[in-house]
JSON list of C-alpha atoms in Angstrom, two decimals:
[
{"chain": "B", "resi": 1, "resn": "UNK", "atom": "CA", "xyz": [-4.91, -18.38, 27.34]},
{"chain": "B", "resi": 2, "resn": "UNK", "atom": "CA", "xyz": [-5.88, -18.06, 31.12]},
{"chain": "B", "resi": 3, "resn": "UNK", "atom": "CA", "xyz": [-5.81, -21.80, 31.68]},
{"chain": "B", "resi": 4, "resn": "UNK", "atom": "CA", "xyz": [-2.58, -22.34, 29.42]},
{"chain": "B", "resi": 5, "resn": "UNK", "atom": "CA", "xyz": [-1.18, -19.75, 32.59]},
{"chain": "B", "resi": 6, "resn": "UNK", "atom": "CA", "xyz": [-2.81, -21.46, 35.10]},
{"chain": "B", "resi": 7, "resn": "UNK", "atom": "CA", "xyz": [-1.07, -25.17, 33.87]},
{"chain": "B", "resi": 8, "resn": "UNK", "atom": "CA", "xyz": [2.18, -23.23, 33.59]},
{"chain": "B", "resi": 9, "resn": "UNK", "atom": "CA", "xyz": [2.26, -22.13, 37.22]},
{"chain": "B", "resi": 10, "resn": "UNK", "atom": "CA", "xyz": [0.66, -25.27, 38.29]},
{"chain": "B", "resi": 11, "resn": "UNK", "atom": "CA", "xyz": [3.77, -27.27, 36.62]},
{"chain": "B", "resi": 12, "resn": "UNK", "atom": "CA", "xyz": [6.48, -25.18, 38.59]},
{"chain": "B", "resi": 13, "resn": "UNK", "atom": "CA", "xyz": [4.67, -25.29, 41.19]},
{"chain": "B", "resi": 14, "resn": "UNK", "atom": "CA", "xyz": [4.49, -28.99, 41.21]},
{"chain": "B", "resi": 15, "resn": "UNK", "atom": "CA", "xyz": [8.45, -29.20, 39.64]},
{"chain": "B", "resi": 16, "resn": "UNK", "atom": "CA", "xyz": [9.33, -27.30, 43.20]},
{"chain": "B", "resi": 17, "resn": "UNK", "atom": "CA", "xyz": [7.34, -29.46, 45.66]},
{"chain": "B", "resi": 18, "resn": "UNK", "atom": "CA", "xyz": [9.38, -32.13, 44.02]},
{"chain": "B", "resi": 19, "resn": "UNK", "atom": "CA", "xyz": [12.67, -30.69, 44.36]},
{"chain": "B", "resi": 20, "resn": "UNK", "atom": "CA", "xyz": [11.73, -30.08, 48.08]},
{"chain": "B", "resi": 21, "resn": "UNK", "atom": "CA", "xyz": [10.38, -33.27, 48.94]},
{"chain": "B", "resi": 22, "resn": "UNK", "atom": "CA", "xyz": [12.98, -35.10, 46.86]},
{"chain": "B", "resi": 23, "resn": "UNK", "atom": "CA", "xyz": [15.79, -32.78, 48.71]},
{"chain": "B", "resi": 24, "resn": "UNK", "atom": "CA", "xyz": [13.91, -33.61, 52.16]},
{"chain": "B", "resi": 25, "resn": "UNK", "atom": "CA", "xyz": [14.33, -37.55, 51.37]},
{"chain": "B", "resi": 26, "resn": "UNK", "atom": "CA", "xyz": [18.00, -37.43, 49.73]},
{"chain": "B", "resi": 27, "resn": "UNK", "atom": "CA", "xyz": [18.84, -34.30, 51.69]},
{"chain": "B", "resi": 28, "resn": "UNK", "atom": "CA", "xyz": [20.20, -30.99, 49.86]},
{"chain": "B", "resi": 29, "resn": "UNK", "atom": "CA", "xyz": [17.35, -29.10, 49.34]},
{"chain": "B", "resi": 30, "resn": "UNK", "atom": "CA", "xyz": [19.33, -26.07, 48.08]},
{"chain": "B", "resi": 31, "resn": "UNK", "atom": "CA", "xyz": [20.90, -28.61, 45.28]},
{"chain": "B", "resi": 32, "resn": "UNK", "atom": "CA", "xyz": [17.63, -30.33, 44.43]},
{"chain": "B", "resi": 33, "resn": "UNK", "atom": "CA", "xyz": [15.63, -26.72, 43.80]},
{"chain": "B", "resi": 34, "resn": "UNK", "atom": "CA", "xyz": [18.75, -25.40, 41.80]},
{"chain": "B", "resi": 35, "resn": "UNK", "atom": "CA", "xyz": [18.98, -28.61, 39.90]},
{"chain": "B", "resi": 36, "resn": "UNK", "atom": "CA", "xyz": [14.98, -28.18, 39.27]},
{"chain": "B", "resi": 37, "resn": "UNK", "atom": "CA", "xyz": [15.00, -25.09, 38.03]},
{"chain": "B", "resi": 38, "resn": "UNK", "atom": "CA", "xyz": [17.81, -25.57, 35.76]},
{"chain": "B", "resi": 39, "resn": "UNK", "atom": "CA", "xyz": [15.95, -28.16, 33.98]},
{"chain": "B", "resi": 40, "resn": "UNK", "atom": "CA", "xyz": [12.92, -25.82, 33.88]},
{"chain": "B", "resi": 41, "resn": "UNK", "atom": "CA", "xyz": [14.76, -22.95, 32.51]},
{"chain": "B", "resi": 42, "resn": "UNK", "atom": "CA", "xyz": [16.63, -25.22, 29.89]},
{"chain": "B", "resi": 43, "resn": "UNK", "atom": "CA", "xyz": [13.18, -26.68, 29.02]},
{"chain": "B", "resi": 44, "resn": "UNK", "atom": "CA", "xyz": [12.13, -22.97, 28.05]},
{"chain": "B", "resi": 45, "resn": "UNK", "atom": "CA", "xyz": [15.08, -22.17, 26.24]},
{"chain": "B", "resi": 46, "resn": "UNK", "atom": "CA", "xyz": [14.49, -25.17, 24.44]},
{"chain": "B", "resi": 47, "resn": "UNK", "atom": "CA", "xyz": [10.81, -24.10, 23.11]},
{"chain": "B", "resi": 48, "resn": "UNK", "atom": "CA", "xyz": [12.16, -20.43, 23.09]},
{"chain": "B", "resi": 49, "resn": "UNK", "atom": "CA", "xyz": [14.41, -21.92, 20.28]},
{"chain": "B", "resi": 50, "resn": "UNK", "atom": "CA", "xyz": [11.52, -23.81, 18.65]},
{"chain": "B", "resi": 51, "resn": "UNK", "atom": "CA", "xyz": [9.83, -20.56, 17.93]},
{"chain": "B", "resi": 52, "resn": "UNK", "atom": "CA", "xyz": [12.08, -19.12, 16.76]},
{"chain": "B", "resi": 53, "resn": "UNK", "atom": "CA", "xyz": [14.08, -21.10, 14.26]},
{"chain": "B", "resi": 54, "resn": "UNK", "atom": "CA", "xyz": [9.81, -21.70, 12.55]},
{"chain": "B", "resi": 55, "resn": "UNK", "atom": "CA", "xyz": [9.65, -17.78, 12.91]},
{"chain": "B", "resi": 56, "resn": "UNK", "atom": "CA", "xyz": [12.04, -17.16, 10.72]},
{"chain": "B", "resi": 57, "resn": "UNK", "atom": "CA", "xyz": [11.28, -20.53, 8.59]},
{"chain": "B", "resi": 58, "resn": "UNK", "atom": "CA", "xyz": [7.66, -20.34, 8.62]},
{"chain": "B", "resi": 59, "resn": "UNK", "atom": "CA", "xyz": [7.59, -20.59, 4.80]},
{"chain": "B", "resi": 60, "resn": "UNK", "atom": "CA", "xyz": [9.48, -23.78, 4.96]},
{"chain": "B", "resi": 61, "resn": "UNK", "atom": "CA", "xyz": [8.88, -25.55, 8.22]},
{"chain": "B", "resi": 62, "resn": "UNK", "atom": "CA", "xyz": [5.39, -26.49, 9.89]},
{"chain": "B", "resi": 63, "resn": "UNK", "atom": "CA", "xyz": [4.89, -24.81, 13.23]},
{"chain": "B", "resi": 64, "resn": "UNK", "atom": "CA", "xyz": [5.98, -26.84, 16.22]},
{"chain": "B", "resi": 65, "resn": "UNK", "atom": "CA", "xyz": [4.23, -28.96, 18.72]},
{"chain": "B", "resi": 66, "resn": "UNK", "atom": "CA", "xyz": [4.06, -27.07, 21.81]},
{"chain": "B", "resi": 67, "resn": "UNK", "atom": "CA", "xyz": [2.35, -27.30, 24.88]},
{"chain": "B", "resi": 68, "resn": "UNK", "atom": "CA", "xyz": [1.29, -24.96, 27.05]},
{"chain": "B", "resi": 69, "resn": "UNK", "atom": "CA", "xyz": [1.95, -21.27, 26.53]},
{"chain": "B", "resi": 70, "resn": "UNK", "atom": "CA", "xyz": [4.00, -21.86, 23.95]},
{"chain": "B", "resi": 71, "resn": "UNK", "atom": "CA", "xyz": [1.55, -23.88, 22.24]},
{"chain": "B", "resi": 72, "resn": "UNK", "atom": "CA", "xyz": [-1.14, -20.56, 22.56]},
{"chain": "B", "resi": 73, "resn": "UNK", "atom": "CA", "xyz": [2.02, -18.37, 21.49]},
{"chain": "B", "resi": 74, "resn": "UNK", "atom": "CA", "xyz": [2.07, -20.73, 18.04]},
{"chain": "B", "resi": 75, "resn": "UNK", "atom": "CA", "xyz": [-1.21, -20.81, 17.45]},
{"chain": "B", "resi": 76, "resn": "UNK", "atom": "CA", "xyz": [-1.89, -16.83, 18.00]},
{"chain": "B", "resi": 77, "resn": "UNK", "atom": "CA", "xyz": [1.03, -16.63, 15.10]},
{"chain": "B", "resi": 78, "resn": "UNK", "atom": "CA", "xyz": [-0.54, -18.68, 12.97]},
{"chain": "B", "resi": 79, "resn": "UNK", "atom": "CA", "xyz": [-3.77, -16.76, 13.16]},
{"chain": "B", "resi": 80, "resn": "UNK", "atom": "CA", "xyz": [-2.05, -13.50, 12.76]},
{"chain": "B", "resi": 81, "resn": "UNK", "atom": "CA", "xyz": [0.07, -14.90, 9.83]},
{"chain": "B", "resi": 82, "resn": "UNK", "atom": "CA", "xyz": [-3.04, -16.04, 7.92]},
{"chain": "B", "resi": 83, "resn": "UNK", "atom": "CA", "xyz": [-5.15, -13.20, 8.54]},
{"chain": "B", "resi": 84, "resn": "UNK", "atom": "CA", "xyz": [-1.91, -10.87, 7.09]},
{"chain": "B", "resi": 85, "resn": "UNK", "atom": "CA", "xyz": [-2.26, -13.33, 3.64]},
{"chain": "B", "resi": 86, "resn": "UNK", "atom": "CA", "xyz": [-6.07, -13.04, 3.47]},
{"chain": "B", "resi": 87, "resn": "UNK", "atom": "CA", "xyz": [-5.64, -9.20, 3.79]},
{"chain": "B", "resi": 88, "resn": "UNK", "atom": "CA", "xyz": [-2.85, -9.11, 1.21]},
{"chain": "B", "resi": 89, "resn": "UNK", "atom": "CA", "xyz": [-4.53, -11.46, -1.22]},
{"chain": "B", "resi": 90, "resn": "UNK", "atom": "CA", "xyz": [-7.39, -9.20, -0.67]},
{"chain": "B", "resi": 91, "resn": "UNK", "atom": "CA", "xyz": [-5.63, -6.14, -1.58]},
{"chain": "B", "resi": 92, "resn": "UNK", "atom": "CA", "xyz": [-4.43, -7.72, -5.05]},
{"chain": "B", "resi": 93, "resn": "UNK", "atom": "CA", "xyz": [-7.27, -9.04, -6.28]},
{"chain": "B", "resi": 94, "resn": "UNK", "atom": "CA", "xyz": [-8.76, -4.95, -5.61]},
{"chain": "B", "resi": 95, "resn": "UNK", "atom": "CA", "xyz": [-5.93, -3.70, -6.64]},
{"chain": "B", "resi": 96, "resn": "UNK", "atom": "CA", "xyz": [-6.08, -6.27, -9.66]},
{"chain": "B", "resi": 97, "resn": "UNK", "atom": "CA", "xyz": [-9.78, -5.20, -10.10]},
{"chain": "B", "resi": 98, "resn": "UNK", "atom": "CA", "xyz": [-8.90, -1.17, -9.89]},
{"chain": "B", "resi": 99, "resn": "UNK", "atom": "CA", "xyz": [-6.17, -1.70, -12.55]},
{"chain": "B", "resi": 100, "resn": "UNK", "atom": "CA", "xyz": [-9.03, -3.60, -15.01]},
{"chain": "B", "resi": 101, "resn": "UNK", "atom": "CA", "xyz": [-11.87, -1.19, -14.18]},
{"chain": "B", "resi": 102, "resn": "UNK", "atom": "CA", "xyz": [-9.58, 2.12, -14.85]},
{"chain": "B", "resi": 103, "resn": "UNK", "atom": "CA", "xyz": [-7.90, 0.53, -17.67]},
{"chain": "B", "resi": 104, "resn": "UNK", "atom": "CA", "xyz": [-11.74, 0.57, -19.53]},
{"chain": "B", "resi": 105, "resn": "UNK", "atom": "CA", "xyz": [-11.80, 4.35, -19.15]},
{"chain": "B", "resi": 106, "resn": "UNK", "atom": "CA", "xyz": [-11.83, 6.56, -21.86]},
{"chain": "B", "resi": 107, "resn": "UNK", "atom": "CA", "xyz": [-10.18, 9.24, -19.28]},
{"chain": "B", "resi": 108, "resn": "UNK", "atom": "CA", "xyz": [-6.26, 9.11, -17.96]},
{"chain": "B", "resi": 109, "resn": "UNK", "atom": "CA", "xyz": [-5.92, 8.00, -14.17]},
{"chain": "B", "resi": 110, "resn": "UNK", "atom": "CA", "xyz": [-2.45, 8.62, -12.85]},
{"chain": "B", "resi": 111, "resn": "UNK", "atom": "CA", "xyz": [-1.53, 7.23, -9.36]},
{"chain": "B", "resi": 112, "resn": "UNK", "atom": "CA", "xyz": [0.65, 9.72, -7.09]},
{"chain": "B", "resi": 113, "resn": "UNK", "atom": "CA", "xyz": [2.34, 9.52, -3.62]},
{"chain": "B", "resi": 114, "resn": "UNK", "atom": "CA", "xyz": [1.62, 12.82, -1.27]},
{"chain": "B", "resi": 115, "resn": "UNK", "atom": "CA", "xyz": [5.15, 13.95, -2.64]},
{"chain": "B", "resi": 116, "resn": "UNK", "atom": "CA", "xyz": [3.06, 13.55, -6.49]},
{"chain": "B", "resi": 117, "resn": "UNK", "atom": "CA", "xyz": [5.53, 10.71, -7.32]},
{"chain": "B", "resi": 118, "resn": "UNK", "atom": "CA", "xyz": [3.97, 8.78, -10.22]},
{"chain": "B", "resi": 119, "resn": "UNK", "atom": "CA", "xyz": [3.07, 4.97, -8.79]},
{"chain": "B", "resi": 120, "resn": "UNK", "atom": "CA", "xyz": [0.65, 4.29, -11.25]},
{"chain": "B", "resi": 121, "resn": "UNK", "atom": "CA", "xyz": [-1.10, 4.82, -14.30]},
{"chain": "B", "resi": 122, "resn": "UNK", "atom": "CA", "xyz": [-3.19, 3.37, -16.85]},
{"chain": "B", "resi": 123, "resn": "UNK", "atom": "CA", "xyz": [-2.96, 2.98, -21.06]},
{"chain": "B", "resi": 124, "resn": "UNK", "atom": "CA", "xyz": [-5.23, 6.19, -21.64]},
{"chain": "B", "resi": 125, "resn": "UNK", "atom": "CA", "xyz": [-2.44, 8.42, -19.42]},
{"chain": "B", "resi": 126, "resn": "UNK", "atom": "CA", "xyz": [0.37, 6.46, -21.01]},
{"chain": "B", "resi": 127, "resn": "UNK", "atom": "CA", "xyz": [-1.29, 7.69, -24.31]},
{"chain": "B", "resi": 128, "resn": "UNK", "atom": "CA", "xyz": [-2.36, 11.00, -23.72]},
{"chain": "B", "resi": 129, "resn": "UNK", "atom": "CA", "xyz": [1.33, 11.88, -22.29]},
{"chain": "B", "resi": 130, "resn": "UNK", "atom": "CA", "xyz": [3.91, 9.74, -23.56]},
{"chain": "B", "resi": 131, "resn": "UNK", "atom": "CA", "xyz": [3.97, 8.51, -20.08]},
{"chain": "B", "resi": 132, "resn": "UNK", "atom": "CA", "xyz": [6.49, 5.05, -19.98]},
{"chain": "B", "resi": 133, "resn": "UNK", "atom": "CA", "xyz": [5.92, 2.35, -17.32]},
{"chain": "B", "resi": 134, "resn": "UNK", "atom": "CA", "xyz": [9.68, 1.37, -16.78]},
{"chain": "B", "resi": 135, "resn": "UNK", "atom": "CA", "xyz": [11.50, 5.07, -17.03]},
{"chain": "B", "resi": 136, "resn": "UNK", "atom": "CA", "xyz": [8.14, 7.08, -15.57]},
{"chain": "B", "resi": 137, "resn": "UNK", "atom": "CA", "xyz": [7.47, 5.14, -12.15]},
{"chain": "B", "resi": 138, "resn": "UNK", "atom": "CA", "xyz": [8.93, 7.04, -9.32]},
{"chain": "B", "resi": 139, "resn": "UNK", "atom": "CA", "xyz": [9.13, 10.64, -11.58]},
{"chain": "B", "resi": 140, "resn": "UNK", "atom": "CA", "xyz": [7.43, 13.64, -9.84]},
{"chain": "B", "resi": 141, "resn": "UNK", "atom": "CA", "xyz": [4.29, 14.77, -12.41]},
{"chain": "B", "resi": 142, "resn": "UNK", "atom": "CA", "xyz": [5.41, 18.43, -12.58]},
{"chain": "B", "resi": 143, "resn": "UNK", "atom": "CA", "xyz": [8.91, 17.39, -14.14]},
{"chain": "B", "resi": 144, "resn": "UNK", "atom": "CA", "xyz": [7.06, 15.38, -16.84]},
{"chain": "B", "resi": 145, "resn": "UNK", "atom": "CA", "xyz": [4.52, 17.97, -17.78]},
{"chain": "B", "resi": 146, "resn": "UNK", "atom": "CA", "xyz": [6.30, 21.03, -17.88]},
{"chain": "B", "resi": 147, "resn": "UNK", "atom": "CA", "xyz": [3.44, 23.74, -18.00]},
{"chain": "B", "resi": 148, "resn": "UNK", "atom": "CA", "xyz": [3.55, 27.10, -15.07]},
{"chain": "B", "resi": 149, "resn": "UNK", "atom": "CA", "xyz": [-0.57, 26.97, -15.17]},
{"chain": "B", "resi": 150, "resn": "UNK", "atom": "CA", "xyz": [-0.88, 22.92, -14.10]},
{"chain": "B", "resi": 151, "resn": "UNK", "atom": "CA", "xyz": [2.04, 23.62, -11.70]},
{"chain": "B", "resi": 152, "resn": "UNK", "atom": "CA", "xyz": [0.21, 26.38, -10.54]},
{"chain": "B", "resi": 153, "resn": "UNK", "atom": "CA", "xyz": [-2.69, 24.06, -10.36]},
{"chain": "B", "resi": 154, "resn": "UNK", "atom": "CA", "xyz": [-0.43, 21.09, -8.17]},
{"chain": "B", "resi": 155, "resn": "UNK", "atom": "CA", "xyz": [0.15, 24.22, -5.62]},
{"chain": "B", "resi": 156, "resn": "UNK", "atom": "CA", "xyz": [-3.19, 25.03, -4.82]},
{"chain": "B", "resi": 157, "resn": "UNK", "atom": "CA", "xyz": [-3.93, 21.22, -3.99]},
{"chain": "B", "resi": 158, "resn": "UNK", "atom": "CA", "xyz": [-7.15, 18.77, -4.61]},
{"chain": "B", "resi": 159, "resn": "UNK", "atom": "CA", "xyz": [-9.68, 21.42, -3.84]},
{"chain": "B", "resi": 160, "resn": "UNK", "atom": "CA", "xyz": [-9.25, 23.63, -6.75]},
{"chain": "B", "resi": 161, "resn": "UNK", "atom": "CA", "xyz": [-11.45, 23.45, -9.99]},
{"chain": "B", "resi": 162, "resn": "UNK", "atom": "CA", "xyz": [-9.76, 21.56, -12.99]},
{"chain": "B", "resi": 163, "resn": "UNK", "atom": "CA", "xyz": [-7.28, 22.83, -15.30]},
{"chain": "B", "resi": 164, "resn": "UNK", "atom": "CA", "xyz": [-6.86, 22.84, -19.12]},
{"chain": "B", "resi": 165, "resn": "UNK", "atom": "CA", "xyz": [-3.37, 22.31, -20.04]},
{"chain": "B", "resi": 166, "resn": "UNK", "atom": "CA", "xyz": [-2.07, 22.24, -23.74]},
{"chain": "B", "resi": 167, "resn": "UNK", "atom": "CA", "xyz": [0.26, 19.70, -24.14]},
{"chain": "B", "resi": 168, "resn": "UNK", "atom": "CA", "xyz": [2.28, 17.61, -27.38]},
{"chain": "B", "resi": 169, "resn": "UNK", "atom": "CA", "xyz": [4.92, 17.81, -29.54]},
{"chain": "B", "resi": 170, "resn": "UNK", "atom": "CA", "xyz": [3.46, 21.25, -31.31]},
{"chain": "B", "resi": 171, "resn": "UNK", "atom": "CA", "xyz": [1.17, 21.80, -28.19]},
{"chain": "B", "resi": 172, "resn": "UNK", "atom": "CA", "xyz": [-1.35, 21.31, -30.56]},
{"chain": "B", "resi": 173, "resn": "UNK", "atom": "CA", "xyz": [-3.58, 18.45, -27.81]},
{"chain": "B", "resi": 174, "resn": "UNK", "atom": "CA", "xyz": [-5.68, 20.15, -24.89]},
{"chain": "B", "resi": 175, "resn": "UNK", "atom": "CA", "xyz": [-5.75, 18.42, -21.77]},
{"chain": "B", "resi": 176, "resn": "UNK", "atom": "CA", "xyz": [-7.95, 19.09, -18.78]},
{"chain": "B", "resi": 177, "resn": "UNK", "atom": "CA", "xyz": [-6.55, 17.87, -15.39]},
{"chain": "B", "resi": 178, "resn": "UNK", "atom": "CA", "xyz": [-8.46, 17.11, -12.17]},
{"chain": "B", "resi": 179, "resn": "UNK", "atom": "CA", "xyz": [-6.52, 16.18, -8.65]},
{"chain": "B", "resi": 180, "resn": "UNK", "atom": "CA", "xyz": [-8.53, 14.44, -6.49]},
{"chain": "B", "resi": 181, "resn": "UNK", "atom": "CA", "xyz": [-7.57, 13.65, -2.91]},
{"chain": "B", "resi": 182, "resn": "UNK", "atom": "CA", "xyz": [-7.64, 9.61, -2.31]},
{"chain": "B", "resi": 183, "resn": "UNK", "atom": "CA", "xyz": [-6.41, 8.98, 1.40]},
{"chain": "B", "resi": 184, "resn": "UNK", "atom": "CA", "xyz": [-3.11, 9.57, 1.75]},
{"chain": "B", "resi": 185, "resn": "UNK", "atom": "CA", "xyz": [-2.42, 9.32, -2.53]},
{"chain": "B", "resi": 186, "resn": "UNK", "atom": "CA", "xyz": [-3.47, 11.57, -5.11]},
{"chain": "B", "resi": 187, "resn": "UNK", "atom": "CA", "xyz": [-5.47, 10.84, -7.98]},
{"chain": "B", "resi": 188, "resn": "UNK", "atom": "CA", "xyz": [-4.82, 12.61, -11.50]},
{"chain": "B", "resi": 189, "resn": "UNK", "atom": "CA", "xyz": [-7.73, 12.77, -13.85]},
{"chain": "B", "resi": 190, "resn": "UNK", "atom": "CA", "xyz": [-6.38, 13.79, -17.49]},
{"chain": "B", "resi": 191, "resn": "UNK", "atom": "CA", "xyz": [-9.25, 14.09, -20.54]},
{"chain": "B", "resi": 192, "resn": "UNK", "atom": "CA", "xyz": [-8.65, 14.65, -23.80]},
{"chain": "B", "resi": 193, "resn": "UNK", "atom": "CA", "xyz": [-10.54, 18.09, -24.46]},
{"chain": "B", "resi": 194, "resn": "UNK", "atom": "CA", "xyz": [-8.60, 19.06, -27.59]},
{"chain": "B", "resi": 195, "resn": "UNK", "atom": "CA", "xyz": [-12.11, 19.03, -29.51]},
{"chain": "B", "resi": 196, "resn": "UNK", "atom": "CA", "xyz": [-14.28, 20.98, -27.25]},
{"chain": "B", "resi": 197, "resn": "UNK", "atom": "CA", "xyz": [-11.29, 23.47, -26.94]},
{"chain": "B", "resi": 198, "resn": "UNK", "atom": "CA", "xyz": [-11.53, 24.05, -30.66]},
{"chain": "B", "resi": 199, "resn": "UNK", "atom": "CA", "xyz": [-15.19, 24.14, -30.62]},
{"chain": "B", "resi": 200, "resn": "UNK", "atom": "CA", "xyz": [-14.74, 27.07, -28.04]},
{"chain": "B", "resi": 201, "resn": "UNK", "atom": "CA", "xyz": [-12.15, 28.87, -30.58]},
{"chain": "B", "resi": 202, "resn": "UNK", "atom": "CA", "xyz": [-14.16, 28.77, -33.30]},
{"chain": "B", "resi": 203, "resn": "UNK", "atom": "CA", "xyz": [-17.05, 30.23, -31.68]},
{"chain": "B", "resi": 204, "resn": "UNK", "atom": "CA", "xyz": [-15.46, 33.12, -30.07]},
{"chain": "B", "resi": 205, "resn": "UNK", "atom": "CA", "xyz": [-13.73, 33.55, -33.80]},
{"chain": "B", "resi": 206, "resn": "UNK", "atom": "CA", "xyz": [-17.07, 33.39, -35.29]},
{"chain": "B", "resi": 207, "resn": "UNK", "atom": "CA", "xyz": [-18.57, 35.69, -32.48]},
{"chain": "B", "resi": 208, "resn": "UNK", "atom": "CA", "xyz": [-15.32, 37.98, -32.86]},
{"chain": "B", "resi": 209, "resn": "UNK", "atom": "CA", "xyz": [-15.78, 38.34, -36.47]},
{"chain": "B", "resi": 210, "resn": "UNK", "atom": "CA", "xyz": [-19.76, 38.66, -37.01]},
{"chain": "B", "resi": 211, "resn": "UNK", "atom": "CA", "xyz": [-19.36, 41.71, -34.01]},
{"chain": "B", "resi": 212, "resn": "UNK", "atom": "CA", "xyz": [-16.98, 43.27, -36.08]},
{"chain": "B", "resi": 213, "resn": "UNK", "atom": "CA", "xyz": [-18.84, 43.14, -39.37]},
{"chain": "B", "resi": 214, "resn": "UNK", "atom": "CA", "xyz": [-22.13, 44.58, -37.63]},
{"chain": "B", "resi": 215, "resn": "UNK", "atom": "CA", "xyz": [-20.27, 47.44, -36.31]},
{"chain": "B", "resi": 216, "resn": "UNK", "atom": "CA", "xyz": [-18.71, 48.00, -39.66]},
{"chain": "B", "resi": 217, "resn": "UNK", "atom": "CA", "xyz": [-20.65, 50.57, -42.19]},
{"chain": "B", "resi": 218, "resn": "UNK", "atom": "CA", "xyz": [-22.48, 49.07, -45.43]}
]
């Protein structure tokens, strides 16, 4: 870049020795460095033009032969331009490979924005609560799962401890639901823990009633 500068200067400076010697000889310097100049500046304009009519063709036209500064200016572009689609192929084939590797798990992963907009989720969440790709995307969670203890839950932010949720038709499915803090996004773990939760009833039924028959008289 320093010697593309260097060239630059060099070439005005030799474009004005010529318009003074040539004005010295012919006479008219004032006309001859004006004339100079002009040229220059239209010479610019011209490669000012080149970059950007590809700028805003890049897709479509190959970059232009430039020398010079110009020709740096093209080149640092082009890096830029294919570093920006390595990065973005980059970012697909993760995001590709984060979309496989959560669609294998048995738990619900639901994508939010900080405002807990839903931008993604997998099948398991799309099963677990009727959640629907086309009509869902954009929805804030609390408006689709319409319980005071997980709004509760969204209030008091990543750090709290997981909460169990009953949710379906009858409210007969438990859900447990774990917000976990992923840069600027949110993540929302959902299980199924409608099992366990009946487990847990039927114990405390089963402690409940054998309490109540040992305190009761023969």
């Amino acid at each position: 870049m320093k010697s593309a500068w260097t060239f630059a200067l060099a070439r005005l400076a030799g474009a004005l020795a010529f318009a003074v010697v040539g004005g010295l000889v012919f006479g008219r310097v004032d006309l001859w460095l004006v004339g100079v100049l002009a040229g220059y500046l239209l010479l610019q304009f011209a490669n000012l033009y080149r970059l950007h009519r590809w700028l805003k063709h890049r897709k479509e036209e190959d970059p232009p032969d430039l020398g010079g500064v110009w020709g740096d200016v093209v080149a640092l572009v082009g890096r830029i331009y294919r570093r920006k689609n390595f990065h973005k192929r980059r970012i697909a084939q993760l995001l590709r490979e984060f979309r496989r590797l959560t669609a294998a798990m048995p738990e619900g992963v639901i994508l939010l924005s900080p405002e807990r907009e839903i931008i993604w989720f997998n099948r398991t969440a799309a099963q677990l609560l009727g959640l629907r790709r086309k009509l869902d995307f954009g929805m804030r969670i609390e408006n689709l799962i319409r319980q005071p203890e997980f709004t509760r839950y969204l209030e008091s932010g990543p750090q709290a401890s997981p909460v169990v949720v009953r949710y379906g038709p009858a409210s007969d499915r438990f859900l447990t639901c774990q917000l976990i803090q992923a840069g600027e996004q949110l993540l929302l773990m959902v299980r199924d823990v409608t099992r366990e939760a009946r487990l847990e009833a039927m114990r405390k039924d089963f402690v409940a009633n054998a309490s109540h028959e040992l305190r009761s008289p023969l």
